Coordinates of C-alpha atoms in Angstrom, one line a residue:
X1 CA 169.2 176.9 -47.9
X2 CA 171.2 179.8 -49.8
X3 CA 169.2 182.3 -49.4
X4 CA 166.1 184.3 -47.8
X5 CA 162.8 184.1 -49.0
X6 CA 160.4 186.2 -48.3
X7 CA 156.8 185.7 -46.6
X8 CA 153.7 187.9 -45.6
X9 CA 152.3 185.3 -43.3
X10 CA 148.4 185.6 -45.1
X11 CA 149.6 182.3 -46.8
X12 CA 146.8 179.5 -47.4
X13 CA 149.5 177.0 -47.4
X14 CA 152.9 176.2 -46.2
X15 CA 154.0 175.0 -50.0
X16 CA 154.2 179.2 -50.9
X17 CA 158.0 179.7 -50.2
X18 CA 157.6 183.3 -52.5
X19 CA 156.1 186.1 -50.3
X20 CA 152.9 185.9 -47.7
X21 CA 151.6 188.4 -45.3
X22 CA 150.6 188.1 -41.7
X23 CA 147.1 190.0 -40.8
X24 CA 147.1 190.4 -37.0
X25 CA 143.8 192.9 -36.5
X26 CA 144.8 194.4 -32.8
X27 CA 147.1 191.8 -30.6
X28 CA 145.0 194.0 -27.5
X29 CA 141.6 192.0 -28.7
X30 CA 143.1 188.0 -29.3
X31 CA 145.2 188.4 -25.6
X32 CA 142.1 187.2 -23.7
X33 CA 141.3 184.2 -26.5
X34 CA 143.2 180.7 -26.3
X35 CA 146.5 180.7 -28.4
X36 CA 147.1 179.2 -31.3
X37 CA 149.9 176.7 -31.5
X38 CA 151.1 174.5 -34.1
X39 CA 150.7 170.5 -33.8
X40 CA 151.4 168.0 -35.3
X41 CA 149.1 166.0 -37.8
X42 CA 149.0 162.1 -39.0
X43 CA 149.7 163.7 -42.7
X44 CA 152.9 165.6 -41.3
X45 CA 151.9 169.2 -42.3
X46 CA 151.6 172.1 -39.3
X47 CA 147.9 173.8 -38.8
X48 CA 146.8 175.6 -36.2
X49 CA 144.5 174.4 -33.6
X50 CA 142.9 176.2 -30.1
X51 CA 144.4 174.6 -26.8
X52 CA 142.1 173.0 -24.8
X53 CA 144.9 172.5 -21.8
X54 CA 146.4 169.2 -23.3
X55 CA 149.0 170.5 -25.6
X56 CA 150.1 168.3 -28.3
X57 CA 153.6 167.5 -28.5
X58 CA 156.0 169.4 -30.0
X59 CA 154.8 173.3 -29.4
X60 CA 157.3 176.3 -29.2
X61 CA 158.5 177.2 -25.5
X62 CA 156.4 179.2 -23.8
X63 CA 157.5 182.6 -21.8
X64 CA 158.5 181.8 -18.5
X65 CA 155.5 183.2 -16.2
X66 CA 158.2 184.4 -13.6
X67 CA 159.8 186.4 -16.0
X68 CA 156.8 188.3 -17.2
X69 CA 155.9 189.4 -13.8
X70 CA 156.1 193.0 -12.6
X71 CA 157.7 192.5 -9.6
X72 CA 159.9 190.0 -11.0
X73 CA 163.4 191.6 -11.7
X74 CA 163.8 192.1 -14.8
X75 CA 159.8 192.0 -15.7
X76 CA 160.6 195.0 -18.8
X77 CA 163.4 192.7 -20.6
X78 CA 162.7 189.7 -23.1
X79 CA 160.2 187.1 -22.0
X80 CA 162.6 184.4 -20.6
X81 CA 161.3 180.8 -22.0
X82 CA 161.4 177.4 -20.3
X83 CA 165.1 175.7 -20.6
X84 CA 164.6 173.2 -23.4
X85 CA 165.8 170.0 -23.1
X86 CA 168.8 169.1 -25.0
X87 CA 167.5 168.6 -28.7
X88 CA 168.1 165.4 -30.2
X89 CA 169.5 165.3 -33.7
X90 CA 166.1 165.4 -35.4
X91 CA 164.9 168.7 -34.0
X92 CA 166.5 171.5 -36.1
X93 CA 168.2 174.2 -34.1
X94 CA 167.8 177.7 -33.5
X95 CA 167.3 180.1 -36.5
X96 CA 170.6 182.7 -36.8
X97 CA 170.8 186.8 -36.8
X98 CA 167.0 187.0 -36.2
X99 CA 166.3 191.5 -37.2
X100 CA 164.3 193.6 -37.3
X101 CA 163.9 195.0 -40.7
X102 CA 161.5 197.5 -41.0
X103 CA 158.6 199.2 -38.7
X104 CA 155.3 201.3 -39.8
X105 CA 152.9 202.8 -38.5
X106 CA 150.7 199.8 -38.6
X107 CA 152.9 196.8 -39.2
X108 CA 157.1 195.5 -38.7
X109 CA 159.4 193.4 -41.1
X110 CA 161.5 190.7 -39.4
X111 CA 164.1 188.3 -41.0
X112 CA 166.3 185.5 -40.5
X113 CA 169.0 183.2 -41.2
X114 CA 168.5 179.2 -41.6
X115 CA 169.7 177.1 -38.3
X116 CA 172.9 175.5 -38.6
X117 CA 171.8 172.1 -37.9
X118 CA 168.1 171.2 -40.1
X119 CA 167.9 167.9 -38.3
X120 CA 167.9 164.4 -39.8
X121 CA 164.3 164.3 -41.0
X122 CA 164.5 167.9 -42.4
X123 CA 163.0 171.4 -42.1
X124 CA 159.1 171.7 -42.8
X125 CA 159.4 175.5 -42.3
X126 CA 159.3 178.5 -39.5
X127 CA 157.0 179.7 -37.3
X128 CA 156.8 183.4 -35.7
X129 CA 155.6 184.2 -32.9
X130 CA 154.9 187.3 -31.0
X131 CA 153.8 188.2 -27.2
X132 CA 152.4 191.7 -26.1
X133 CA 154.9 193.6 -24.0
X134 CA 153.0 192.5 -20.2
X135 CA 151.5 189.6 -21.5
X136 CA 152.5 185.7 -20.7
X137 CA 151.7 184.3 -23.7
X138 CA 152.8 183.8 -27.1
X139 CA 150.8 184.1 -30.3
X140 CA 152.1 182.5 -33.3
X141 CA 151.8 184.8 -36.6
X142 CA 151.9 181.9 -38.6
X143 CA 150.2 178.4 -37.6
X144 CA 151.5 176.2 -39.9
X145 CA 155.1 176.2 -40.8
X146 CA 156.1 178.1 -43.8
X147 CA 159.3 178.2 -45.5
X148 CA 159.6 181.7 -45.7
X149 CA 162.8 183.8 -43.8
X150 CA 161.2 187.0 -43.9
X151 CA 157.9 188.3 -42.4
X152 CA 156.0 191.4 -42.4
X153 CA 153.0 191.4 -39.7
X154 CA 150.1 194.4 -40.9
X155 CA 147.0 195.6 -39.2
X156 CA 149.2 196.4 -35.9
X157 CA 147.8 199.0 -33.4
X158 CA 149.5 201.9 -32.7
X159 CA 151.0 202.5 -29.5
X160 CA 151.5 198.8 -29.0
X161 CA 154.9 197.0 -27.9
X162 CA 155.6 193.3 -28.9
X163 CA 158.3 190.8 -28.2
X164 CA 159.1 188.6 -31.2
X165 CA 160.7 185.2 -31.7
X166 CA 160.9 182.8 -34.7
X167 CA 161.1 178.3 -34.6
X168 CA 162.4 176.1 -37.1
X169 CA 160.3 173.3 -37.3
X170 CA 160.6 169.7 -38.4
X171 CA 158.6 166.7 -38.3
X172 CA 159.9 165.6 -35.1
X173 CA 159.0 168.7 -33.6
X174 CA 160.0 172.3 -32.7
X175 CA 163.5 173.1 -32.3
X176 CA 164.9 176.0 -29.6
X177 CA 163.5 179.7 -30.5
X178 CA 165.4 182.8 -32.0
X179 CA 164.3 185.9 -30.1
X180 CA 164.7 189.5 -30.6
X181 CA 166.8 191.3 -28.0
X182 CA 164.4 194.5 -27.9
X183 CA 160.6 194.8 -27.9
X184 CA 159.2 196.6 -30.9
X185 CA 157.3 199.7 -30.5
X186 CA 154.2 200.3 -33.2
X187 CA 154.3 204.3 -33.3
X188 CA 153.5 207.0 -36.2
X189 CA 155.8 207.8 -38.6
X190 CA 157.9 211.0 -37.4
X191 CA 158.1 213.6 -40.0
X192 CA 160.8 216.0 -39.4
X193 CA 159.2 219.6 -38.6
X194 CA 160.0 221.9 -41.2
X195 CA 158.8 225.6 -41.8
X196 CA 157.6 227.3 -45.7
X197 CA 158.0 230.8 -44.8
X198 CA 156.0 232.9 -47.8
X199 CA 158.4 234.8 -50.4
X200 CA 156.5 238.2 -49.1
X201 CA 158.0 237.7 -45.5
X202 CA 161.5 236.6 -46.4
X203 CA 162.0 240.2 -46.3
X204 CA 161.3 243.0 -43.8
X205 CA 157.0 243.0 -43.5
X206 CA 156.3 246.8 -43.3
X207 CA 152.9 248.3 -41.6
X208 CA 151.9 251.5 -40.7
X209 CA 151.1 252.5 -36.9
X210 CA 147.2 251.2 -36.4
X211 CA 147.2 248.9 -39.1
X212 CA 146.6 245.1 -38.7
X213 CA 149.1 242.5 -38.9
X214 CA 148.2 238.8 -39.8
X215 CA 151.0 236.6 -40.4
X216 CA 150.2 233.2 -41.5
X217 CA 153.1 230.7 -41.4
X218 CA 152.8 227.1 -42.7
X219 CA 155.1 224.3 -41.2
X220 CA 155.2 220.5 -42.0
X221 CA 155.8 217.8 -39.4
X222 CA 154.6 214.1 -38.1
X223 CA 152.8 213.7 -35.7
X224 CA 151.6 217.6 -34.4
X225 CA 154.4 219.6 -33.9
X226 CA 155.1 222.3 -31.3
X227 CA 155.1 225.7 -32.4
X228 CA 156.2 228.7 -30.1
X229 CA 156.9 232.5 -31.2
X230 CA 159.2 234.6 -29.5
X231 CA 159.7 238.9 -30.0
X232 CA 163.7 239.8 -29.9
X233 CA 164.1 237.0 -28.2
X234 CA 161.6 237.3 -25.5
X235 CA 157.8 235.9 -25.0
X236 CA 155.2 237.5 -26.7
X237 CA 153.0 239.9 -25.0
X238 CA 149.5 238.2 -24.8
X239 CA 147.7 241.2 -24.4
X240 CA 148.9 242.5 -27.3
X241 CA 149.6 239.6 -29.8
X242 CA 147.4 236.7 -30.9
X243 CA 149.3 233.5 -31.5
X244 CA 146.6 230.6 -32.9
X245 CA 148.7 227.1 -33.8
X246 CA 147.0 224.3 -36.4
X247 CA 148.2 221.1 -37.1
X248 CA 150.0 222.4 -40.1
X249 CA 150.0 227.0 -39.4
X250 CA 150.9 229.2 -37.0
X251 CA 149.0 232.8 -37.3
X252 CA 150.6 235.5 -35.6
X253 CA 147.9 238.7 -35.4
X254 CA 148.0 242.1 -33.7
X255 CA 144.9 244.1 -34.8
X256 CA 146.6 247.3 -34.3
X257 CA 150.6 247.6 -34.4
X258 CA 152.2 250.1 -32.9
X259 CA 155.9 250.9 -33.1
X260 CA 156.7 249.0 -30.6
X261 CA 155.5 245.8 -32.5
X262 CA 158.4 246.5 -34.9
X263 CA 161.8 243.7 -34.4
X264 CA 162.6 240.3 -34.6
X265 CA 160.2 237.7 -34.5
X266 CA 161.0 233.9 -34.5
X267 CA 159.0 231.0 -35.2
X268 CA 160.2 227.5 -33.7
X269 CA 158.4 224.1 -34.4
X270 CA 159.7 221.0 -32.4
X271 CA 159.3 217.6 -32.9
X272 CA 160.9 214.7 -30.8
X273 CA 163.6 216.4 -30.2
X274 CA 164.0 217.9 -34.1
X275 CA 163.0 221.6 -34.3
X276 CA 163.1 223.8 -37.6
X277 CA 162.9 227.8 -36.9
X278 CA 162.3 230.4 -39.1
X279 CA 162.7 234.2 -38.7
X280 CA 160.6 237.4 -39.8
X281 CA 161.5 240.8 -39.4
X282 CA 158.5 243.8 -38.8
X283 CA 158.7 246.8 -39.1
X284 CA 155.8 249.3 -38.0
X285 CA 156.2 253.0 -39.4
X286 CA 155.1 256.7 -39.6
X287 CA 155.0 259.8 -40.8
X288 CA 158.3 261.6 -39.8
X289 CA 158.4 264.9 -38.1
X290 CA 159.2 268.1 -39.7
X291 CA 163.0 269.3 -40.4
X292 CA 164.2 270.5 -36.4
X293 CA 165.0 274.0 -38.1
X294 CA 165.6 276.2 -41.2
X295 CA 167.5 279.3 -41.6
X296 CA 168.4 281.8 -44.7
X297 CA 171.9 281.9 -45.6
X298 CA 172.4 284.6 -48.3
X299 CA 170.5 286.0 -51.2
X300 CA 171.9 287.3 -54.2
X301 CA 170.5 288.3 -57.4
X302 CA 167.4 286.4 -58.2
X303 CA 168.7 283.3 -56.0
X304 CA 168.2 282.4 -51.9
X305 CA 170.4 280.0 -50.0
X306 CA 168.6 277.7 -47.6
X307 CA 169.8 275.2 -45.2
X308 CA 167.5 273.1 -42.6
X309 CA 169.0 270.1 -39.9
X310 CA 166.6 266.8 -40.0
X311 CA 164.0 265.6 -38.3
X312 CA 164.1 264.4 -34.8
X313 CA 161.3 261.4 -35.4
X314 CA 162.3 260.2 -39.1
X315 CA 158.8 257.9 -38.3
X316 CA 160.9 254.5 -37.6
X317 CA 162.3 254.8 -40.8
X318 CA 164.8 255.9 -42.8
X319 CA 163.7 259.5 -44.8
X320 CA 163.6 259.2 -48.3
X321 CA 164.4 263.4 -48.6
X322 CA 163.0 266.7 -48.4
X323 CA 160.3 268.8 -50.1
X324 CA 161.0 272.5 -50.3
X325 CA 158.4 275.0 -51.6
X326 CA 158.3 278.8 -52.0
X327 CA 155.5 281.7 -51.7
X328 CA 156.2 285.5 -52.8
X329 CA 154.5 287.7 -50.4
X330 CA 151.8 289.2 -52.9
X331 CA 149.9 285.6 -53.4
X332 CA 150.8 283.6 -50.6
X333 CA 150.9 280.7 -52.7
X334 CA 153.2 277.8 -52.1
X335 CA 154.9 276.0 -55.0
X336 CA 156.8 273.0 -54.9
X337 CA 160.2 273.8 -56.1
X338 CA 162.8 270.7 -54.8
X339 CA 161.1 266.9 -54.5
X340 CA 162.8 263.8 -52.2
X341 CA 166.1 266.3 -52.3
X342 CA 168.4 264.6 -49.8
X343 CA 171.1 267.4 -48.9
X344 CA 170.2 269.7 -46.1
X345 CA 171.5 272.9 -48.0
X346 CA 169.8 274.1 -51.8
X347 CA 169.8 277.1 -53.6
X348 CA 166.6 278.3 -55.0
X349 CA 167.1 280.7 -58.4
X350 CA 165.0 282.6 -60.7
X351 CA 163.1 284.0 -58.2
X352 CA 161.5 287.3 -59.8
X353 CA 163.4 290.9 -58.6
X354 CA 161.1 292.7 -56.4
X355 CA 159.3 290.7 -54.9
X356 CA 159.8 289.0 -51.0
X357 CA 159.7 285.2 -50.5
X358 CA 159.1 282.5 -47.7
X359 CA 160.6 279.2 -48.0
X360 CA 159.3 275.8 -45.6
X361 CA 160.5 272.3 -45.8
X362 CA 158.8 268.9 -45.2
X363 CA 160.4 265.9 -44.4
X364 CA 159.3 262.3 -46.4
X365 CA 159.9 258.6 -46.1
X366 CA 157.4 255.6 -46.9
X367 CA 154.3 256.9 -45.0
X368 CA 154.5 260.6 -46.9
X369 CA 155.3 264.0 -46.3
X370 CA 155.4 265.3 -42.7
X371 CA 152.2 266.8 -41.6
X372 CA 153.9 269.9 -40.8
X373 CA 156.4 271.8 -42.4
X374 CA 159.3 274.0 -41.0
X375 CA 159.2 277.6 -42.3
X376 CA 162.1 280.3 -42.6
X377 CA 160.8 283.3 -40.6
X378 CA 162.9 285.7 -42.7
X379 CA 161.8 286.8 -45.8
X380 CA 163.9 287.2 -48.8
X381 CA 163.8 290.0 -51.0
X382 CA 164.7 289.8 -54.4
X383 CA 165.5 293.6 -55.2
X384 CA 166.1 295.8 -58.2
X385 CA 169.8 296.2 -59.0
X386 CA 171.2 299.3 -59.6
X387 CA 172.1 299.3 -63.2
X388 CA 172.3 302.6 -65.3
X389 CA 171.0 302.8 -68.9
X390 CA 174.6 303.8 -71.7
X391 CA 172.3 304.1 -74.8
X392 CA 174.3 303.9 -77.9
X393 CA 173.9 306.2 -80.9
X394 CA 171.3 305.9 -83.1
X395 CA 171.1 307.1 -86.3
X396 CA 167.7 307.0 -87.9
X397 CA 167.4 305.6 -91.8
X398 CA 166.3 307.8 -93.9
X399 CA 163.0 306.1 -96.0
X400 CA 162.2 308.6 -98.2
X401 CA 161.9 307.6 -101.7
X402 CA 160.3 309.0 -104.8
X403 CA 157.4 307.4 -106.4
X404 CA 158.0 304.4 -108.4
X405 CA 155.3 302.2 -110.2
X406 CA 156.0 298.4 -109.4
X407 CA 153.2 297.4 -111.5
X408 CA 152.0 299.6 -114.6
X409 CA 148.5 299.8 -116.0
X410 CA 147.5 297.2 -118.5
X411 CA 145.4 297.8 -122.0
X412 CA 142.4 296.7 -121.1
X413 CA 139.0 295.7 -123.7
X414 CA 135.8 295.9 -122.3
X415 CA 132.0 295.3 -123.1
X416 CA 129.8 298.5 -122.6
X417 CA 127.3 298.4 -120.6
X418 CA 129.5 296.4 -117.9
X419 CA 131.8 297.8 -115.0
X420 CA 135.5 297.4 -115.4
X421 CA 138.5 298.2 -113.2
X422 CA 142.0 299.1 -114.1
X423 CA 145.1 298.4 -111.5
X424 CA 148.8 299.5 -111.0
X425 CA 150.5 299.9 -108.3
X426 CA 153.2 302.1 -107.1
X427 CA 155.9 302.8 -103.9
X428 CA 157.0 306.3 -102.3
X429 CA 158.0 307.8 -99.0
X430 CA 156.1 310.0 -98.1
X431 CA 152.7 309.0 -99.4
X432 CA 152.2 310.1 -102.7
X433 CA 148.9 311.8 -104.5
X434 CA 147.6 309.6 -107.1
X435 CA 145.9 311.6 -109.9
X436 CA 144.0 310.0 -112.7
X437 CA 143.7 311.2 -116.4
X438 CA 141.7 310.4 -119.1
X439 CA 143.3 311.3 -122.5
X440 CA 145.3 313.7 -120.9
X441 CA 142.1 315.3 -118.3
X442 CA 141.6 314.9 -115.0
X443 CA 138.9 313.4 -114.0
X444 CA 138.9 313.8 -110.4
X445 CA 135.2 314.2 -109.3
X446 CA 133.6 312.7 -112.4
X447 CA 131.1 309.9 -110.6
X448 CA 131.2 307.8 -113.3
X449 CA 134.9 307.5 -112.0
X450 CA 135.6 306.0 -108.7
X451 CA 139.5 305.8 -107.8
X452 CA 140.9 303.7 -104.8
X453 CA 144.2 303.7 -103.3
X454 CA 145.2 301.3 -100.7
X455 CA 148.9 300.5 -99.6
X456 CA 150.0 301.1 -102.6
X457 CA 147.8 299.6 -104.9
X458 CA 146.3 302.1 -107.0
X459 CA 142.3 301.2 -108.9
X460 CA 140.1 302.9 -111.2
X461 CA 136.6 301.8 -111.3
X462 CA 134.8 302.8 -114.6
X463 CA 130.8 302.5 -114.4
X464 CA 129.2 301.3 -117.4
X465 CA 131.3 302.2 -119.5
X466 CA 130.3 303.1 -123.2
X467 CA 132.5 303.8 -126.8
X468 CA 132.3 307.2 -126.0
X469 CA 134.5 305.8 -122.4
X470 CA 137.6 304.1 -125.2
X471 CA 140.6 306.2 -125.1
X472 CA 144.4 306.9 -122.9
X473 CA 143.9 306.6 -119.1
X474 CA 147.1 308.0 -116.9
X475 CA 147.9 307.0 -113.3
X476 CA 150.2 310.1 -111.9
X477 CA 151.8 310.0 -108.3
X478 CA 153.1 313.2 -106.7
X479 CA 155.3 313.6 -103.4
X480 CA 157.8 316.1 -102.2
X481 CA 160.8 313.7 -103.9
X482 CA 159.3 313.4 -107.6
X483 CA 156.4 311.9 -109.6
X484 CA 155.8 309.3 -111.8
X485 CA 153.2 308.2 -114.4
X486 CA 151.7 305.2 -116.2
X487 CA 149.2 305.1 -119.3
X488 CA 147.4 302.1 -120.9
X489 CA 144.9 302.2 -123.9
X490 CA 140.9 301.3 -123.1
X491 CA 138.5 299.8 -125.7
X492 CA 135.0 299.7 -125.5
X493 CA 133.4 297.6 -128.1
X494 CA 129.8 298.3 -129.4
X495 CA 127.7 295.5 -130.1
X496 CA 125.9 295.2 -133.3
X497 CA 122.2 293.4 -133.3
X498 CA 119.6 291.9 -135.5
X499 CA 116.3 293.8 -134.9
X500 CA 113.7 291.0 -136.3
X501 CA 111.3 292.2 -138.6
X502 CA 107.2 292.8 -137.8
X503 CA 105.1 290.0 -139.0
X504 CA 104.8 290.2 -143.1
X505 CA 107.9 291.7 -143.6
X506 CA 110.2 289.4 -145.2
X507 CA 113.6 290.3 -144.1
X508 CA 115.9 291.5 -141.3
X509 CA 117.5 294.9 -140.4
X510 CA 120.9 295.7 -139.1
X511 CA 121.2 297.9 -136.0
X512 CA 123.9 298.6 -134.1
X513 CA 122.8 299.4 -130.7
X514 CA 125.3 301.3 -128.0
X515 CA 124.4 300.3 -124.4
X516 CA 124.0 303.5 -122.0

């Protein structure tokens, strides 16, 4: 043979050289029943067949009953097999480099190497065999012969330990077994321990004093892992912290932190001897005090020096400034005048002359402003300077102007027996009097006249107006510096009507008709 060939020892015959499986359902529950050994049949093929106490000739060597006991020296090592006699040249020999290959949870891989010598009637296959660590008798995985050099045995129990040996086997029998140095151990799969700490916690987990704090911390590991928690590199306080461990999270809970709380805190998970750790950083904070003290430096002009020295309890935390307010003594009320200002000096300006001012400070980080403030106990008063008055010359413009008309009367034509209104108007310093004239008279007084004059603007008002009303009209302005005069030309048209006739009369007559 060349090469390997594979087996999974569940074959139905020994002519499947490809792959075949081996179903052993708990070696704990076929101990106490008779083994199975191969014999040999008139037809020359191996099957398996229960032992009644007359073994058929050949059958693989049995464990040596010494060497399996307790008290025996050596009772933990291989089980030792019966010296075999000296094979003749038809028994094949031992099978070569006999490994273990791989081991599950619930079943193991073993392989071979073909014997040197395959004896002079040939190889009819192999035939594994396994015995419980304790036990004193061999179980063959395989009855019949298959000519297979690999194996996987499935359905194993955990926790179980087995010794495992392999015969070539010809027609004239068994030849001398290969057996594994070391007895195989069926355990879970170890999955290395490994912590997911959340993206949130990677970085420093802030809580106020009295708040909660419940950290949940998922880990991943085969079988259960061991998970411990230490504070700054000490135990946890039990009284104050609540560590609860799953089978895949730790929680770490303290229902009300205090400042105390606040440090380094470190996870560690351990797993036959592999451990993974991972490391989260508290911090448990307050409100900071108030600035130690504050004092006045100078005032000037409208402006006030201040200058304060921090707080002694910053709250755990680092500040993140000062708020610095003012009140004038007449109100009492404070206004904010400097936010999350981080120099411990400011000048405060455009306060407003005459009046007196306090000034207080609060300190600020995460939590807020201090509850209390620091206050300056002198007040500073903003006062008048003394500054005296150098009026310049004046001299005063003289306005004084004679009248002028800016906008002269218009001719106007009107229909009698309807009000109409003439307009100019006219500019002088001082006032002027405004006279009006009709065709060279006054008619100041007349109440069919009524004449307005308003900033300037200078109106006549003619009621009802008639023919008898057509004719020059004269705006005059008078003051101290001159006069000045405007005319226009009024028409009144009469209206001429058609009087009809009485009934009979066969015609029309002509009137012309004036309208009071």
């Amino acid at each position: 043979m060349t090469g390997k060939n594979s087996s999974e020892a569940s074959v139905s015959s020994p002519s499947e050289t490809a792959t075949s499986e081996a179903s052993v359902s708990n070696p704990s529950e076929t101990a106490p029943e008779p083994a199975q050994v191969p014999t040999m049949e008139s037809s020359g093929e191996v099957v398996a067949s229960e032992s009644t106490g007359q073994e058929q000739a050949p059958e693989p060597q049995k464990p040596d009953s010494q060497a399996l006991d307790p008290e025996a020296p050596g009772a933990s090592a291989i089980p030792a097999t019966a010296k075999p006699e000296p094979p003749s040249e038809d028994v094949p020999s031992a099978p070569l480099q006999l490994t273990l290959e791989d081991v599950s949870q619930s079943s193991l891989t073993v392989s071979w190497e073909p014997p040197e010598k395959l004896g002079k009637l040939g190889l009819q296959g192999y035939v594994l065999e396994l015995c419980r660590e304790g036990a004193s008798e061999w179980v063959p995985v395989n009855p019949r012969p298959a000519m297979v050099t690999q194996q996987t045995v499935r359905n194993l129990a955990l926790g179980d330990k087995f010794f495992l040996r392999v015969t070539a086997v010809s027609s004239a029998g068994a030849g001398p077994a290969a057996v594994l140095d070391h007895p195989v151990h069926i355990q879970e799969i170890i999955e290395a321990p490994k912590i997911r700490v959340p993206r949130h916690l990677r970085q420093t987990y802030i809580r106020r004093v009295g708040e909660s704090v419940n950290l949940q911390i998922p880990f991943q590991g085969k079988p259960k892992p061991q998970a411990s928690w230490t504070h700054n590199g000490h135990a946890l306080d039990s009284q104050r912290v609540n560590v609860r461990t799953g089978d895949q999270d730790s929680i770490l809970f303290i229902r009300s932190a205090q400042r105390s709380d606040s440090g380094h805190y470190e996870l560690t998970v351990r797993l036959e001897g592999l451990e993974a750790k991972a490391n989260i950083d508290i911090l448990v904070i307050e409100k900071p005090g108030p600035p130690s003290s504050i004092r006045l430096l100078d005032v000037w002009g409208c402006n006030a020096a201040l200058e304060w020295t921090p707080p002694q309890d910053t709250g755990n935390t680092e500040l993140l400034g000062y708020t610095v307010q003012k009140a004038d003594k007449k109100t009492g009320q404070w206004f904010t005048v400097l936010e999350r200002y981080h120099p411990t000096t400011c000048t405060i300006s455009d306060l407003i002359i005459g009046n007196s001012y306090s000034f207080r400070v609060f300190s600020e980080n995460l939590c807020g402003l201090s509850d209390a403030a620091t206050t300056t106990k002198e007040l500073a008063h903003i006062q008048k300077a003394d500054i005296t008055a150098k009026p310049k010359g004046f001299i005063e413009r003289d306005f004084s102007e004679a009248p002028s008309f800016t906008q002269p009367l218009a001719d106007h034509t009107s229909t009698p027996g309807y009000s109409t209104q003439l307009f100019c108007s006219v500019r002088a310093s001082p006032k002027p009097k405004i006279i009006w004239m009709k065709n060279k008279m006054d008619i100041q007084g007349d109440p069919k006249y009524r004449a307005v004059s308003e900033q300037g603007v200078c109106t006549l008002e003619i009621r009802k107006p008639s023919p008898f009303d057509s004719g020059v009209y004269t705006c005059k302005a008078i003051n101290v510096l001159g006069e000045a005069s405007v005319d226009c030309r009024l028409e009144v048209k009469g209206e001429s009507l058609k009087v009809p006739l009485a009934p009979g009369h066969g015609g029309q007559v002509d009137s012309s008709l004036e309208r009071d």
